[in-house]
CSV table of C-alpha atoms and ligand atoms in Angstrom, one decimal:
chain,number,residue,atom,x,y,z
A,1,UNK,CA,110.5,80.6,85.3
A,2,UNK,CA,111.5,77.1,85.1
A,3,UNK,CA,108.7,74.4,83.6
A,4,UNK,CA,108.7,72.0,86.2
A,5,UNK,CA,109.7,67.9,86.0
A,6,UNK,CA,107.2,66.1,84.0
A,7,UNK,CA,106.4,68.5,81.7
A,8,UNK,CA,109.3,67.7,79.6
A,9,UNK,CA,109.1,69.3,76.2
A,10,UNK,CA,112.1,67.4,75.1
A,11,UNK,CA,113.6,67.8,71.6
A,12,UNK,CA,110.4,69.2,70.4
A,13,UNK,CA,110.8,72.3,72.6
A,14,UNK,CA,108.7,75.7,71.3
A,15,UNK,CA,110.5,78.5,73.2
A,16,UNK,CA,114.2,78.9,73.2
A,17,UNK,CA,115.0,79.9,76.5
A,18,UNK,CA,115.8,84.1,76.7
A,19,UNK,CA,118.6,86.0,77.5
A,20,UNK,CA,118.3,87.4,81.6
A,21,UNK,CA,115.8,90.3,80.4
A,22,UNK,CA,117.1,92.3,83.9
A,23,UNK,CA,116.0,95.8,85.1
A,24,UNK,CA,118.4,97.9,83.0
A,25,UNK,CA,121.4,99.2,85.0
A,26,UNK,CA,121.5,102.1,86.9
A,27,UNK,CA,123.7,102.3,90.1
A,28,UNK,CA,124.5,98.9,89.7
A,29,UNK,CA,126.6,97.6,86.6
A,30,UNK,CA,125.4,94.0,87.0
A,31,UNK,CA,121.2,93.2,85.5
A,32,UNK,CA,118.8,91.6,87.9
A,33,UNK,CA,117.7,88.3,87.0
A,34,UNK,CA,114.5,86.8,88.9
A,35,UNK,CA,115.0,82.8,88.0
A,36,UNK,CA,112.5,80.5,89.8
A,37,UNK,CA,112.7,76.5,89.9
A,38,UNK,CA,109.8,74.3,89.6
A,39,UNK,CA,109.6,74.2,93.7
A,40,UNK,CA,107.0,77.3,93.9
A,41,UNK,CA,106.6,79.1,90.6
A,42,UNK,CA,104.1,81.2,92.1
A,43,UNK,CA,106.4,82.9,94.5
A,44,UNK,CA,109.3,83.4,92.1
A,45,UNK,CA,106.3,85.2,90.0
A,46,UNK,CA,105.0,87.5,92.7
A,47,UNK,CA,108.8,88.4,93.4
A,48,UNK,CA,109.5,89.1,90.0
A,49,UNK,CA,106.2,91.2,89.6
A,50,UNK,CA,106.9,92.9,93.2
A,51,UNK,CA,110.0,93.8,91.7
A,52,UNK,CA,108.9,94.8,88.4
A,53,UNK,CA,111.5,92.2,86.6
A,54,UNK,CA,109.9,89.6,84.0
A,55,UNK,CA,111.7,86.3,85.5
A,56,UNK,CA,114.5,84.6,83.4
A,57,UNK,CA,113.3,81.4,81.2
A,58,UNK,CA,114.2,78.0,82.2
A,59,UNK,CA,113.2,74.3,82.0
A,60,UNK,CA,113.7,71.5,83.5
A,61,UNK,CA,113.9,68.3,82.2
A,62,UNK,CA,113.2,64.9,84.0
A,63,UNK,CA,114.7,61.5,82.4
A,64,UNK,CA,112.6,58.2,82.9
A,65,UNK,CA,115.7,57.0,85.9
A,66,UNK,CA,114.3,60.2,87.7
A,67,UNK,CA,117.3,62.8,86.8
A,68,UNK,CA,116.6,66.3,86.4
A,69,UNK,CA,118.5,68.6,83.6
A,70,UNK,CA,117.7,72.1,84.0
A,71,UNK,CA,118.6,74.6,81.2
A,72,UNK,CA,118.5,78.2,81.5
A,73,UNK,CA,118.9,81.2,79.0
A,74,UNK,CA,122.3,83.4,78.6
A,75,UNK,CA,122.3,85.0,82.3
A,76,UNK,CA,125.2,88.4,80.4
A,77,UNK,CA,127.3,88.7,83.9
A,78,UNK,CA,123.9,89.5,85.5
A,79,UNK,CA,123.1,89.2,89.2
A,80,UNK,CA,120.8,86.1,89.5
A,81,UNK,CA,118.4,85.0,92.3
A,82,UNK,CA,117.2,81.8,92.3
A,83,UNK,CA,113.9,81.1,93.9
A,84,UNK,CA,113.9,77.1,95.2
A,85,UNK,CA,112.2,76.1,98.7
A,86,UNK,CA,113.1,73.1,99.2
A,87,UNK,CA,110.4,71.8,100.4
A,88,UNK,CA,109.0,68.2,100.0
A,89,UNK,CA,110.0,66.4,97.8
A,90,UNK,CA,113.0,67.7,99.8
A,91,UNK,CA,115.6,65.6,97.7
A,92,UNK,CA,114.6,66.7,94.5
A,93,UNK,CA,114.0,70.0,95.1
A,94,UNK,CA,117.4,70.1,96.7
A,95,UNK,CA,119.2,68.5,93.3
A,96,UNK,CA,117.1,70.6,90.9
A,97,UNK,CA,118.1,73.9,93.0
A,98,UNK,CA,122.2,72.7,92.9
A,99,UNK,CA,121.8,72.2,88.9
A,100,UNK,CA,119.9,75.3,88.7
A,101,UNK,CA,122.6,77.2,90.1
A,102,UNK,CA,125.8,75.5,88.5
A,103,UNK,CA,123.4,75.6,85.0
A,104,UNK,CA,123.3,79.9,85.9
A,105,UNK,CA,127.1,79.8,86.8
A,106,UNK,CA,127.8,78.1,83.2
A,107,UNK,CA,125.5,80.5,81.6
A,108,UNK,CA,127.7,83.1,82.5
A,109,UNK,CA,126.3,84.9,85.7
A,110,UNK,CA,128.2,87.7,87.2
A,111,UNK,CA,126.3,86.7,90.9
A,112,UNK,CA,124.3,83.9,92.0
A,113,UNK,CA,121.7,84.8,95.1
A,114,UNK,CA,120.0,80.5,96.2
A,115,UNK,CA,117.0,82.6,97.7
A,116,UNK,CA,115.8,79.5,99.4
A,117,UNK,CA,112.6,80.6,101.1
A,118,UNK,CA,112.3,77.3,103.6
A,119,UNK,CA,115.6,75.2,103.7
A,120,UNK,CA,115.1,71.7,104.1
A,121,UNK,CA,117.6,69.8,106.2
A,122,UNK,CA,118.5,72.7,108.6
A,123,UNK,CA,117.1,70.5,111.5
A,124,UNK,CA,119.6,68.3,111.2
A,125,UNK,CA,122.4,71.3,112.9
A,126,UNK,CA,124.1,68.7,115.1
A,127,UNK,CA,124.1,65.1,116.0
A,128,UNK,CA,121.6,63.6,118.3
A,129,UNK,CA,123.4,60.1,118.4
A,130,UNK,CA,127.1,58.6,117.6
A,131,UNK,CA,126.9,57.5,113.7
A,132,UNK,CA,124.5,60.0,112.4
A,133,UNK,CA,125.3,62.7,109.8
A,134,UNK,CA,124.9,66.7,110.2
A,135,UNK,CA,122.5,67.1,107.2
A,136,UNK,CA,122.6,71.0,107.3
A,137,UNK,CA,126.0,71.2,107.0
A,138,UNK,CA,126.4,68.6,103.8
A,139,UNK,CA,123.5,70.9,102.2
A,140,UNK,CA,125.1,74.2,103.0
A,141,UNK,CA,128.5,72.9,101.5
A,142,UNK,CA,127.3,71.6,98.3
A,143,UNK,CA,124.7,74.9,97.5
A,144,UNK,CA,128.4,76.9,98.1
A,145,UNK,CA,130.3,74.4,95.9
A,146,UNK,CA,127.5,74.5,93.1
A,147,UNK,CA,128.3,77.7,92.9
A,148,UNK,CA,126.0,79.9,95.4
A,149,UNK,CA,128.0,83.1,96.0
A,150,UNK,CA,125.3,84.6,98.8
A,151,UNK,CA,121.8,82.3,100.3
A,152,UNK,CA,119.1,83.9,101.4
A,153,UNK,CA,116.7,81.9,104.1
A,154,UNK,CA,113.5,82.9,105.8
A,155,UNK,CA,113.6,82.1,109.6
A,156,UNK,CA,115.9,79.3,109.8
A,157,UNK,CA,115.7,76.4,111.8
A,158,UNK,CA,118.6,77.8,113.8
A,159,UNK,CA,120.4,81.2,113.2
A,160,UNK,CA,123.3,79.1,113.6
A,161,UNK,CA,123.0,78.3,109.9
A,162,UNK,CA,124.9,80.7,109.2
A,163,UNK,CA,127.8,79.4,110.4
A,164,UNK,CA,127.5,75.9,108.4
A,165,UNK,CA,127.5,78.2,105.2
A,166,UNK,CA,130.7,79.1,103.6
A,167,UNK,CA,129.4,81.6,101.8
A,168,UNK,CA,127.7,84.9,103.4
A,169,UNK,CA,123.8,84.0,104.6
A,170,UNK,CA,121.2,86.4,105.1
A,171,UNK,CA,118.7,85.2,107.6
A,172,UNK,CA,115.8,87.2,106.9
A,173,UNK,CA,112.5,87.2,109.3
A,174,UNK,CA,108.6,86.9,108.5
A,175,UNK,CA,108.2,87.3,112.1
A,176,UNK,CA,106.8,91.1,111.6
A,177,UNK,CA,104.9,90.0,108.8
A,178,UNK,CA,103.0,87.3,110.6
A,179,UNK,CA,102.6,89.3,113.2
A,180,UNK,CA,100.6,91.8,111.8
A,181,UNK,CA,98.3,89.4,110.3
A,182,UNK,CA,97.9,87.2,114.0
A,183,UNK,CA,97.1,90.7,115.9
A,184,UNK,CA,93.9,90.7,113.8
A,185,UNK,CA,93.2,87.1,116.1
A,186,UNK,CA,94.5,87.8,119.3
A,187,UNK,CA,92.5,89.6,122.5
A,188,UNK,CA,93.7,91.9,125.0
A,189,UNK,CA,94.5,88.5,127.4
A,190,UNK,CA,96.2,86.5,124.7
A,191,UNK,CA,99.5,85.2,125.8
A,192,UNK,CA,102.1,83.8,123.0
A,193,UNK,CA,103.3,80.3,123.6
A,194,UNK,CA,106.7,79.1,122.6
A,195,UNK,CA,106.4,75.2,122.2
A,196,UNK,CA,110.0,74.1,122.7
A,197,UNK,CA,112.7,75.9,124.2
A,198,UNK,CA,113.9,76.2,120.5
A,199,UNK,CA,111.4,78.9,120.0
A,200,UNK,CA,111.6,80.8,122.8
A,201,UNK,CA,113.9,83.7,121.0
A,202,UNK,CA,111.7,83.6,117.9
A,203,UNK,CA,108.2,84.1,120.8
A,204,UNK,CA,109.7,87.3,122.0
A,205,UNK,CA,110.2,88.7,118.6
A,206,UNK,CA,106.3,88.2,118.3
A,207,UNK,CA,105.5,88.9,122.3
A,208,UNK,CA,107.7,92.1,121.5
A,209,UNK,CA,105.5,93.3,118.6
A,210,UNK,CA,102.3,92.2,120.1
A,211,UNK,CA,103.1,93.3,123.5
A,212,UNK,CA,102.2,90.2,124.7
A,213,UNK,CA,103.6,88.1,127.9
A,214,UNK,CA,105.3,84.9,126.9
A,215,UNK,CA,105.1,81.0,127.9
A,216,UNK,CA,107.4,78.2,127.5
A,217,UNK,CA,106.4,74.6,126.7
A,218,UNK,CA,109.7,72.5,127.6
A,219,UNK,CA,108.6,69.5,125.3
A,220,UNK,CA,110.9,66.4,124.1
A,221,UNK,CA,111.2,64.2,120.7
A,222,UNK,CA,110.2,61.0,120.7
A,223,UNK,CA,110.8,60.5,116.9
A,224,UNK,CA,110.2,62.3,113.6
A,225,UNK,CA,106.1,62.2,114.6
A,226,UNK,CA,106.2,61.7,118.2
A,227,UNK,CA,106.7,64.5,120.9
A,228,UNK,CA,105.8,64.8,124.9
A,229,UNK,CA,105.8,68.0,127.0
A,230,UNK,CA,107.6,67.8,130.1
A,231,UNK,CA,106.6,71.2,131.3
A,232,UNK,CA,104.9,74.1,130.7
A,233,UNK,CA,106.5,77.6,132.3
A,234,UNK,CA,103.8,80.3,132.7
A,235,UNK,CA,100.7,81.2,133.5
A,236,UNK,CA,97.4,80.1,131.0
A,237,UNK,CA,94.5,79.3,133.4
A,238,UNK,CA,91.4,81.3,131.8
A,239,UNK,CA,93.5,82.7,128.8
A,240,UNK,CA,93.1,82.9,125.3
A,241,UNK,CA,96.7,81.5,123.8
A,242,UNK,CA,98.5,82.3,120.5
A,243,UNK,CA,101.4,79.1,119.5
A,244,UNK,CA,104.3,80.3,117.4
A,245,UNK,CA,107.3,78.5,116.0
A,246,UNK,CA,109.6,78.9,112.6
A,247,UNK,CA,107.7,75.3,111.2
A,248,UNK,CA,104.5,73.0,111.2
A,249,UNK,CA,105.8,69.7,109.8
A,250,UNK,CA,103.6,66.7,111.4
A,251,UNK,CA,101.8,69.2,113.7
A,252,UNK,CA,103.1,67.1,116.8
A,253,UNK,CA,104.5,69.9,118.5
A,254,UNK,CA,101.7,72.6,118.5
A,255,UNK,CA,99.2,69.3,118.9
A,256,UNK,CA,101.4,68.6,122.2
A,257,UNK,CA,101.7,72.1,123.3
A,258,UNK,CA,97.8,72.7,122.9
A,259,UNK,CA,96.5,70.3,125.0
A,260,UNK,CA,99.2,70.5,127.4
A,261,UNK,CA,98.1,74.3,127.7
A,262,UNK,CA,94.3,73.5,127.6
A,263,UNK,CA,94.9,70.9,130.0
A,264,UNK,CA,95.9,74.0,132.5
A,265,UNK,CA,92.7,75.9,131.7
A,266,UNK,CA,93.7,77.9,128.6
A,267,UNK,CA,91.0,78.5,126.7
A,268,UNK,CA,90.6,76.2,123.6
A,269,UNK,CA,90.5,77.5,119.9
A,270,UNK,CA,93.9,78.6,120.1
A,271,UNK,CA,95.9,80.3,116.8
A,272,UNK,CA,99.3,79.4,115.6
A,273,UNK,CA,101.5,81.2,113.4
A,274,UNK,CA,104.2,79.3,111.6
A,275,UNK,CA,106.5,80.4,109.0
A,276,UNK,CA,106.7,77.1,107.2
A,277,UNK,CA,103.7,75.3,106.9
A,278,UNK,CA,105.1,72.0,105.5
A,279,UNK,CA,101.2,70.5,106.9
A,280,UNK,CA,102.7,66.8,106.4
A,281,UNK,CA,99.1,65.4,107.5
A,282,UNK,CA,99.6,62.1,109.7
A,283,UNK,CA,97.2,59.7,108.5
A,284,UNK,CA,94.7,59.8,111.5
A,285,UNK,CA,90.8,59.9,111.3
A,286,UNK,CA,89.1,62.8,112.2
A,287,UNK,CA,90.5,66.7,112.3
A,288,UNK,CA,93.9,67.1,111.9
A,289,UNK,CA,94.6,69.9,114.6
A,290,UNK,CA,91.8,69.2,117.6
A,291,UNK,CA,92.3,72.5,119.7
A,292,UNK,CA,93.8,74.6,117.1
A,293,UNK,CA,91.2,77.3,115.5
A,294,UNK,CA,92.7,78.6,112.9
A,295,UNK,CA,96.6,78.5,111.8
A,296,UNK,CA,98.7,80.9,109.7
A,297,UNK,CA,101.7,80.3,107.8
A,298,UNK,CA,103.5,82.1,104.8
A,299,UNK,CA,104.3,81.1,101.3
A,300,UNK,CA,107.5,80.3,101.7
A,301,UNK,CA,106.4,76.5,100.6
A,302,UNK,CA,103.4,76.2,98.5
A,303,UNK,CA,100.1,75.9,99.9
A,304,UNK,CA,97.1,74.1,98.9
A,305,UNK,CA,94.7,74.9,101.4
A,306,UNK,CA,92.5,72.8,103.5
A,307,UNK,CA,89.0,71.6,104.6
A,308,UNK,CA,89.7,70.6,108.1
A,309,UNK,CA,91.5,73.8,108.9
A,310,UNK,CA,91.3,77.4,109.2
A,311,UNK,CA,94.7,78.4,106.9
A,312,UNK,CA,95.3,81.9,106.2
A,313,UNK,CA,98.7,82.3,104.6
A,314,UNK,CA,100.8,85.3,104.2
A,315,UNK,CA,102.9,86.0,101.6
A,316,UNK,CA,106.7,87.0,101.7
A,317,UNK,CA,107.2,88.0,98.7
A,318,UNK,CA,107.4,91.6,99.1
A,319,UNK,CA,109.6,90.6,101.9
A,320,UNK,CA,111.7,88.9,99.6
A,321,UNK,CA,111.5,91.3,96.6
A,322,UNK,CA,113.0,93.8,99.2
A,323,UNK,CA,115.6,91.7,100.7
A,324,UNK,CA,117.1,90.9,96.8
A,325,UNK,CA,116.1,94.9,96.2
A,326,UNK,CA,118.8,96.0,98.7
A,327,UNK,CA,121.1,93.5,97.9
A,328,UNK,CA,121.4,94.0,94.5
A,329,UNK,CA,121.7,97.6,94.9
A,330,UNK,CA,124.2,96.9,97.9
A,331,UNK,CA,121.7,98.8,100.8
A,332,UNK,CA,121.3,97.2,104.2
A,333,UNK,CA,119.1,95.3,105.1
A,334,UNK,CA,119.9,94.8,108.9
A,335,UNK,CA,115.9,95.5,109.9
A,336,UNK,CA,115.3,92.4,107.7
A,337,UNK,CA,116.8,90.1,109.6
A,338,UNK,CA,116.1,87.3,112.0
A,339,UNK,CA,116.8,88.5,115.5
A,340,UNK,CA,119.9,86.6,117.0
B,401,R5P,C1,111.5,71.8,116.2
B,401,R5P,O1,112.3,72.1,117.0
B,401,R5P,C2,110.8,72.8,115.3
B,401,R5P,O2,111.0,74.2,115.7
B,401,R5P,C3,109.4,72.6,115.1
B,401,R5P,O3,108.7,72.7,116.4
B,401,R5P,C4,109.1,71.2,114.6
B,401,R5P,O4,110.0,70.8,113.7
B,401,R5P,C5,107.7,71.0,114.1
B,401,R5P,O5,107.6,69.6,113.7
B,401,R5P,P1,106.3,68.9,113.9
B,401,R5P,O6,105.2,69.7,113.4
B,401,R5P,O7,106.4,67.6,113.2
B,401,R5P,O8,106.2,68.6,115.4
C-alpha cells in the first residue's frame, strides 16, 4: 500500500519496502500482487482483504516542486494490480498511477493489471470544437506506454474506451450492484430516468434488473457546470422517479433532469444512483441537490460523506476482487462486464 504524497519519510525511512508477498501459486505460475497508490488506500485494502492477499509495500515520495517518486518492493515476475482512481486531483493521481506502474515494471513484474476504478479524462472521447485535444486517448496511450499490459475500468464514460486503449480493457459494471441497493428505494410506480441520451443504454441495464419502464431527458452542455434540458421523452406525471447515470461531477445534470421531471408532475424526493460520485460541490448557498432525496454512489472514488445529503455508497470491491480473481486465474468474466 503506497504512503501517500506528503507523508514523505525521506532518507530516514523505517520499513524497507517488501518483496510482492502473493497468494502462493497454484494453477497459475505467476504470484498475485495487490498494490494500491495513495488515490484510495481504502479500496486497494478491502480488495486485498476480499481477496485474502496482504497488499505489496510502496511509497511515494513528493519533492517541494511537486514531483512524485514512487518506490515499490521486488514485485519476483508476479502478476501485479495496481489500484489508482484517478480521481481529483486528476493530474496527480494520473502521474503517480504512470510511475507506479513503470516503478512495478522495473521491479521486475511478470504482469501489470492499472485497475483504475474511475478514469479521469474519459469524457474527453472526441472533439467538441476544431483545436481541442482528445484527452482519453493521450491518457489511454501513456498508461499502455508506462507499461500497463491489461486496464481494468468500472463503467466507463463510454464503452468506446476500449477502443482508445492499446492494450486489452476490461470494462466491468457496478450497475447490478447499485441496483440492488436502489430497489431497497424504489416503489411499485418508480420509473428510471436517463438524464442525457448518453445514459440511455446504461438506464436499461437498471430498468432491466428493476423491471422498471424507462425515461429519457435529451439535455445539452452549456459548459463544464452549466446544462439545459431540451426535452424530456416519457411519461412522469404522479410518479415517483429513480435518476441514473455512470457519474455525479457538479451535479448539473441530475439538478437539470430533476426539476425538468418535477416540473411535469413527478413526484419530488427523487433517488439517483451514480457510479462515480466525484460530488464537486458548486459553491452555492443552501442544499446542494434541491429535489434529490437521497443519492447513491460506489467507492470507486473516495467518499467523505455529507451533511446536506442523503449518501449511501456501495462498495466495489468484491466486484473488483472478483474481476482480478478471474483474471489472474485466466476465468471469464463476461457477466462482469458493462453491457455494450
Ligand atoms: C455526461 O455525459 C455524464 O454522463 C454525466 O452526466 C456528467 O458528466 C455529470 O456531470 P455533472 O454532474 O457536472 O453534470
Amino acid at each position: 500500500m503506497c504512503d501517500g504524497p506528503g507523508r514523505r519519510q525521506g532518507a530516514g525511512w523505517t520499513r524497507t519496502p517488501g518483496p510482492c508477498p502473493g497468494k502462493g501459486r497454484s494453477d497459475v505460475t505467476m504470484s498475485l500482487c495487490i498494490l494500491s497508490g495513495s488515490a484510495h488506500g481504502r479500496l486497494g485494502r478491502s480488495i486485498g482483504n476480499a481477496l485474502g492477499v496482504e497488499p505489496s509495500v510502496c511509497y511515494v515520495e513528493r519533492f517541494p516542486d511537486g514531483e512524485l517518486r514512487p518506490t515499490v518492493g521486488p514485485l519476483h515476475d508476479g502478476d501485479v494490480y495496481i489500484v489508482q482512481p484517478t480521481g481529483p486531483p486528476v493530474n496527480d493521481h494520473l502521474v503517480e498511477l504512470l510511475l507506479l506502474i513503470d516503478a512495478c515494471r522495473r521491479a521486475g513484474a511478470g504482469r501489470i493489471t492499472a485497475v483504475i476504478p474511475y478514469l479521469g479524462y474519459a469524457r474527453q472521447d472526441r472533439r467538441d470544437a476544431a483545436g481541442q485535444s482528445i484527452g482519453a486517448h493521450v491518457v489511454a496511450r501513456t498508461i499502455a506506454t508506462s507499461g500497463a499490459d491489461r486496464v481494468i475500468v468500472v463503467d466507463p464514460h463510454t464503452s468506446a474506451m476500449e477502443t482508445v486503449f492499446d492494450v486489452p480493457v476490461e470494462m466491468i459494471t457496478a450497475v447490478p450492484v447499485l441496483a440492488r441497493a436502489l430497489g431497497e428505494h424504489i416503489a411499485e410506480s418508480t420509473v428510471i430516468l436517463a438524464p442525457d441520451l448518453g445514459a440511455v443504454k446504461l438506464a436499461e441495464h437498471y430498468g432491466s434488473i428493476l423491471e422498471k419502464p424507462v425515461v429519457i431527458v435529451r439535455k445539452t452542455r452549456r459548459s463544464g457546470s452549466e446544462v439545459r434540458v431540451e426535452e424530456v421523452i416519457g411519461d412522469v406525471d404522479g410518479r415517483p422517479v429513480a435518476i441514473v447515470d455512470d457519474m455525479i461531477s457538479t451535479g448539473a445534470t441530475i439538478q437539470a433532469a430533476a426539476k425538468a421531471v418535477v416540473e411535469r408532475g413527478a413526484l419530488p424526493d427523487l433517488v439517483v444512483a451514480a457510479t462515480h460520485g466525484l460530488l464537486i460541490r458548486p459553491p452555492i448557498e443552501g442544499p446542494a441537490f434541491p429535489l434529490i432525496g437521497r443519492i447513491l454512489v460506489t467507492d470507486s472514488l473516495p467518499q467523505r460523506g455529507s451533511s446536506d445529503i442523503t449518501l449511501e455508497v456501495v462498495s466495489i470491491a468484491p466486484l473488483l476482487a472478483d474481476a482480478i480473481d478471474r483474471l489472474h486465474h485466466r476465468r471469464p468474466m463476461d457477466d462482469l462486464l458493462t453491457r455494450r
